[in-house]
Amino acid sequence: MLTCRRTNRAPSERDGYAVVLLHAFPLSSGMWKQQLDALENASIAAIAPNAYGIEGSEKQESWTFAQYARDLADLLDRTGCRKATIAGLSMGGYQAFEFWRRFPERTASLVLCDTRAEADAPEAAMQRQEFINAVIQRGAGEAADRMMPNYFTPDTVHANPELVERTKALITAQSVTAITSAMKAIMGRADATALLHDISCPVLVMNGREDRLTTSNTATQIAESIPGATIELIGNAAHLSNLERPEEFNRALLDHIRQVTTA
């Protein structure tokens, strides 16, 4: 069973709609606090689940995104959500692709943030295995040391050290098993490239302009491959665009949701 953070507003009996926020690796649903607050203020039901082994979600030594998509659908059933905007950042984007693959009828729209569609090349898979080995040897702090330099622009690191420390704490709070099993799921994910042309729901692609992990070019290629998709490139933001530029991120997210729910 998956735990989650959520807005106080539940999906209404009339439309059963909610927004689902899927977190990045190796963070938790805590990364979505400002988005949950914005959705709460806009009277929109929202759910931010935790991956396995994180903040009380069921522990799993080994899992796949297909399994996670099924458990996510069960979570939506329990909360009365029949159809959702699935918003995922980085690893959450991989999960969003898998959810649409398996449950297109339950996907009102997709918001794909700082993510990619293709599966890992052999070299990338080798690097991920080396990451797993290092975390097993040295603990969650090793994951933080490796990931944090990619998350924020130098300006943000200098001007907002509190945000940097808060984000690092989300990583170091995780167990080694939660981190390594999530990385294994990332390594084993299905390639979503061929899926892009078939996505028929509304799609918003968002990306930090200074993201080095998933570049603006990567985001543009995704948007251009999905019929009717729109793209929002967020200035002065790296990989965690929702944390680094929450006002711009929230504005684009809410505009997208309003278009989806009033169409």
Coordinates of C-alpha atoms in Angstrom, one line a residue:
M1 CA 0.0 0.0 0.0
L2 CA 1.2 3.5 -0.9
T3 CA 1.2 6.4 1.6
C4 CA 0.7 9.9 0.3
R5 CA 0.3 13.6 1.1
R6 CA -2.9 15.2 -0.1
T7 CA -5.0 18.3 -0.1
N8 CA -7.9 18.5 2.3
R9 CA -10.2 18.6 -0.7
A10 CA -11.2 15.1 -1.9
P11 CA -12.3 14.2 -5.5
S12 CA -15.9 15.3 -5.8
E13 CA -18.6 12.7 -6.3
R14 CA -19.6 14.7 -9.4
D15 CA -16.5 14.3 -11.4
G16 CA -14.0 12.2 -9.4
Y17 CA -11.1 14.3 -10.6
A18 CA -7.8 14.8 -8.9
V19 CA -4.2 15.8 -9.6
V20 CA -1.5 13.2 -8.9
L21 CA 2.0 14.4 -8.2
L22 CA 4.8 11.8 -8.6
H23 CA 8.1 12.6 -7.0
A24 CA 11.7 12.5 -8.3
F25 CA 14.4 10.1 -7.3
P26 CA 15.5 9.8 -4.5
L27 CA 13.2 12.2 -2.8
S28 CA 9.7 11.9 -1.4
S29 CA 6.2 13.5 -1.7
G30 CA 7.6 16.2 0.5
M31 CA 9.1 17.8 -2.6
W32 CA 5.5 18.7 -3.7
K33 CA 4.5 20.8 -0.6
Q34 CA 4.3 24.1 -2.5
Q35 CA 2.3 22.5 -5.3
L36 CA -0.1 20.9 -2.8
D37 CA -0.6 24.3 -1.1
A38 CA -1.3 26.0 -4.4
L39 CA -3.8 23.3 -5.4
E40 CA -5.5 23.5 -2.0
N41 CA -5.9 27.2 -2.4
A42 CA -7.4 26.6 -5.9
S43 CA -9.9 24.1 -4.4
I44 CA -8.4 21.3 -6.5
A45 CA -8.1 17.7 -5.1
A46 CA -4.5 16.5 -5.2
I47 CA -2.6 13.4 -4.1
A48 CA 1.2 13.0 -3.8
P49 CA 2.1 9.3 -3.3
N50 CA 5.4 8.0 -2.0
A51 CA 7.4 5.3 -3.8
Y52 CA 7.9 2.0 -2.0
G53 CA 9.7 2.2 1.3
I54 CA 9.3 6.0 1.6
E55 CA 7.4 7.7 4.4
G56 CA 5.5 4.6 5.3
S57 CA 4.8 3.2 1.9
E58 CA 5.1 -0.6 1.7
K59 CA 8.7 -1.7 1.6
Q60 CA 9.8 -3.6 -1.5
E61 CA 13.2 -5.1 -2.2
S62 CA 12.5 -5.1 -5.9
W63 CA 9.7 -3.5 -7.9
T64 CA 8.8 -2.2 -11.3
F65 CA 7.0 0.9 -12.6
A66 CA 4.3 -1.5 -13.9
Q67 CA 3.7 -2.6 -10.3
Y68 CA 3.7 1.0 -9.1
A69 CA 1.2 2.0 -11.7
R70 CA -1.2 -0.8 -10.6
D71 CA -0.8 0.2 -6.9
L72 CA -1.3 3.9 -7.9
A73 CA -4.6 2.9 -9.6
D74 CA -5.6 1.1 -6.4
L75 CA -4.8 4.3 -4.4
L76 CA -7.0 6.4 -6.7
D77 CA -9.8 3.9 -6.2
R78 CA -9.5 4.2 -2.4
T79 CA -9.6 8.0 -2.6
G80 CA -12.6 8.1 -5.0
C81 CA -10.6 9.4 -7.9
R82 CA -11.8 8.1 -11.3
K83 CA -9.7 10.2 -13.6
A84 CA -6.6 12.2 -12.9
T85 CA -4.0 14.6 -14.2
I86 CA -0.8 12.7 -13.7
A87 CA 2.1 15.0 -13.1
G88 CA 5.6 13.5 -12.7
L89 CA 9.0 15.0 -12.3
S90 CA 12.1 13.0 -13.4
M91 CA 11.5 9.5 -12.1
G92 CA 7.9 10.6 -11.6
G93 CA 7.7 11.3 -15.3
Y94 CA 8.8 7.7 -16.1
Q95 CA 5.9 6.6 -13.8
A96 CA 3.5 8.9 -15.5
F97 CA 4.3 7.3 -18.9
E98 CA 3.8 3.8 -17.4
F99 CA 0.4 4.9 -15.9
W100 CA -0.8 6.2 -19.2
R101 CA 0.4 3.0 -20.9
R102 CA -1.7 0.9 -18.6
F103 CA -4.6 3.2 -17.7
P104 CA -5.2 5.7 -20.5
E105 CA -8.9 5.8 -19.7
R106 CA -8.1 7.1 -16.2
T107 CA -5.7 9.7 -17.4
A108 CA -7.3 13.1 -17.9
S109 CA -3.9 14.7 -18.8
L110 CA -0.2 14.4 -18.3
V111 CA 2.3 16.9 -17.0
L112 CA 5.8 15.7 -17.8
C113 CA 8.5 17.6 -15.9
D114 CA 12.3 17.4 -16.3
T115 CA 12.1 13.8 -17.6
R116 CA 12.9 11.7 -20.6
A117 CA 11.1 9.1 -22.7
E118 CA 13.9 6.8 -23.8
A119 CA 15.2 3.8 -21.8
D120 CA 18.8 3.7 -20.5
A121 CA 21.6 3.2 -23.0
P122 CA 24.1 0.5 -21.8
E123 CA 26.5 3.1 -20.5
A124 CA 23.8 4.8 -18.5
A125 CA 22.8 1.4 -17.0
M126 CA 26.3 0.7 -16.0
Q127 CA 26.5 4.1 -14.2
R128 CA 23.3 3.4 -12.4
Q129 CA 24.6 0.1 -11.2
E130 CA 27.8 1.8 -9.9
F131 CA 25.5 4.3 -8.1
I132 CA 23.7 1.4 -6.4
N133 CA 26.9 -0.2 -5.3
A134 CA 28.2 3.0 -3.9
V135 CA 25.0 3.7 -1.9
I136 CA 25.0 0.2 -0.5
Q137 CA 28.6 0.7 0.7
R138 CA 28.3 4.3 2.0
G139 CA 24.6 4.9 2.7
A140 CA 22.0 7.5 1.8
G141 CA 24.4 10.4 2.1
E142 CA 26.2 9.1 -0.9
A143 CA 23.0 9.4 -3.0
A144 CA 22.7 13.0 -1.8
D145 CA 26.3 13.8 -2.6
R146 CA 25.8 12.5 -6.1
M147 CA 22.4 14.0 -6.9
M148 CA 22.4 17.4 -5.2
P149 CA 24.9 19.1 -7.7
N150 CA 22.3 18.5 -10.5
Y151 CA 19.3 19.8 -8.7
F152 CA 19.7 23.6 -8.6
T153 CA 21.4 26.4 -10.4
P154 CA 24.5 28.0 -8.8
D155 CA 22.5 31.1 -8.1
T156 CA 20.0 29.2 -6.1
V157 CA 22.7 27.3 -4.2
H158 CA 24.2 30.6 -3.2
A159 CA 21.0 32.6 -2.5
N160 CA 18.8 29.9 -1.0
P161 CA 20.9 27.4 1.1
E162 CA 17.9 26.6 3.2
L163 CA 16.2 25.1 0.2
V164 CA 19.3 23.1 -0.6
E165 CA 19.5 21.7 2.9
R166 CA 15.8 20.9 3.0
T167 CA 16.1 19.0 -0.2
K168 CA 19.2 17.1 0.9
A169 CA 17.3 16.1 4.1
L170 CA 14.6 14.5 1.9
I171 CA 17.2 12.2 0.5
T172 CA 19.1 11.3 3.6
A173 CA 15.8 10.4 5.3
Q174 CA 15.5 7.5 2.9
S175 CA 16.7 4.0 3.6
V176 CA 19.4 2.4 1.4
T177 CA 16.8 -0.2 0.3
A178 CA 14.3 2.5 -0.8
I179 CA 17.0 4.3 -2.8
T180 CA 18.5 1.2 -4.5
S181 CA 15.2 -0.4 -5.3
A182 CA 14.0 2.8 -6.9
M183 CA 17.2 3.0 -9.0
K184 CA 16.7 -0.6 -10.1
A185 CA 13.1 0.3 -11.2
I186 CA 14.5 3.2 -13.2
M187 CA 17.1 0.9 -14.9
G188 CA 14.4 -1.6 -15.8
R189 CA 11.8 0.9 -17.1
A190 CA 10.2 0.4 -20.5
D191 CA 11.2 2.8 -23.3
A192 CA 8.3 5.3 -23.8
T193 CA 9.6 6.8 -27.1
A194 CA 7.2 4.8 -29.3
L195 CA 4.4 5.7 -27.0
L196 CA 4.7 9.5 -27.5
H197 CA 2.9 9.6 -30.9
D198 CA -0.1 7.6 -29.4
I199 CA -0.7 9.8 -26.4
S200 CA -4.2 11.3 -26.9
C201 CA -4.8 13.2 -23.7
P202 CA -3.7 16.8 -23.2
V203 CA 0.0 17.1 -22.3
L204 CA 2.1 19.8 -20.7
V205 CA 5.9 19.4 -20.8
M206 CA 7.8 21.5 -18.3
N207 CA 11.6 21.8 -17.9
G208 CA 14.2 23.9 -16.2
R209 CA 16.1 25.8 -18.9
E210 CA 19.4 25.0 -17.0
D211 CA 18.6 21.4 -16.4
R212 CA 21.7 19.3 -17.2
L213 CA 20.1 15.9 -16.5
T214 CA 17.2 16.3 -18.8
T215 CA 17.9 19.3 -21.0
S216 CA 15.5 21.8 -22.7
N217 CA 16.3 20.0 -26.0
T218 CA 15.1 16.7 -24.4
A219 CA 11.8 18.4 -23.3
T220 CA 11.3 20.0 -26.7
Q221 CA 11.7 16.6 -28.4
I222 CA 9.1 15.1 -26.1
A223 CA 6.6 17.9 -26.7
E224 CA 7.1 17.8 -30.5
S225 CA 6.5 14.1 -30.6
I226 CA 3.2 14.2 -28.7
P227 CA 0.2 15.5 -30.7
G228 CA -1.0 18.8 -29.4
A229 CA 1.4 19.0 -26.4
T230 CA 2.5 22.3 -25.0
I231 CA 5.8 23.2 -23.4
E232 CA 6.9 25.5 -20.7
L233 CA 10.6 26.1 -20.2
I234 CA 11.3 27.7 -16.8
G235 CA 14.1 30.2 -16.6
N236 CA 16.8 30.1 -13.9
A237 CA 15.8 26.5 -13.0
A238 CA 17.7 23.2 -13.1
H239 CA 16.4 19.7 -12.5
L240 CA 14.0 20.4 -9.6
S241 CA 12.1 23.2 -11.4
N242 CA 9.1 22.9 -9.0
L243 CA 11.3 23.6 -6.0
E244 CA 13.5 26.2 -7.6
R245 CA 10.8 28.3 -9.3
P246 CA 7.6 27.3 -7.6
E247 CA 5.6 30.4 -8.7
E248 CA 6.3 29.9 -12.4
F249 CA 5.8 26.1 -12.0
N250 CA 2.5 26.5 -10.2
R251 CA 1.2 29.1 -12.6
A252 CA 1.8 26.8 -15.6
L253 CA 0.4 23.7 -13.7
L254 CA -2.8 25.5 -12.7
D255 CA -3.3 27.0 -16.2
H256 CA -3.1 23.5 -17.6
I257 CA -5.5 22.0 -15.1
R258 CA -8.0 24.8 -15.8
Q259 CA -7.9 24.0 -19.5
V260 CA -8.3 20.3 -18.9
T261 CA -11.2 20.7 -16.4
T262 CA -13.2 23.3 -18.4
A263 CA -12.8 21.6 -21.8

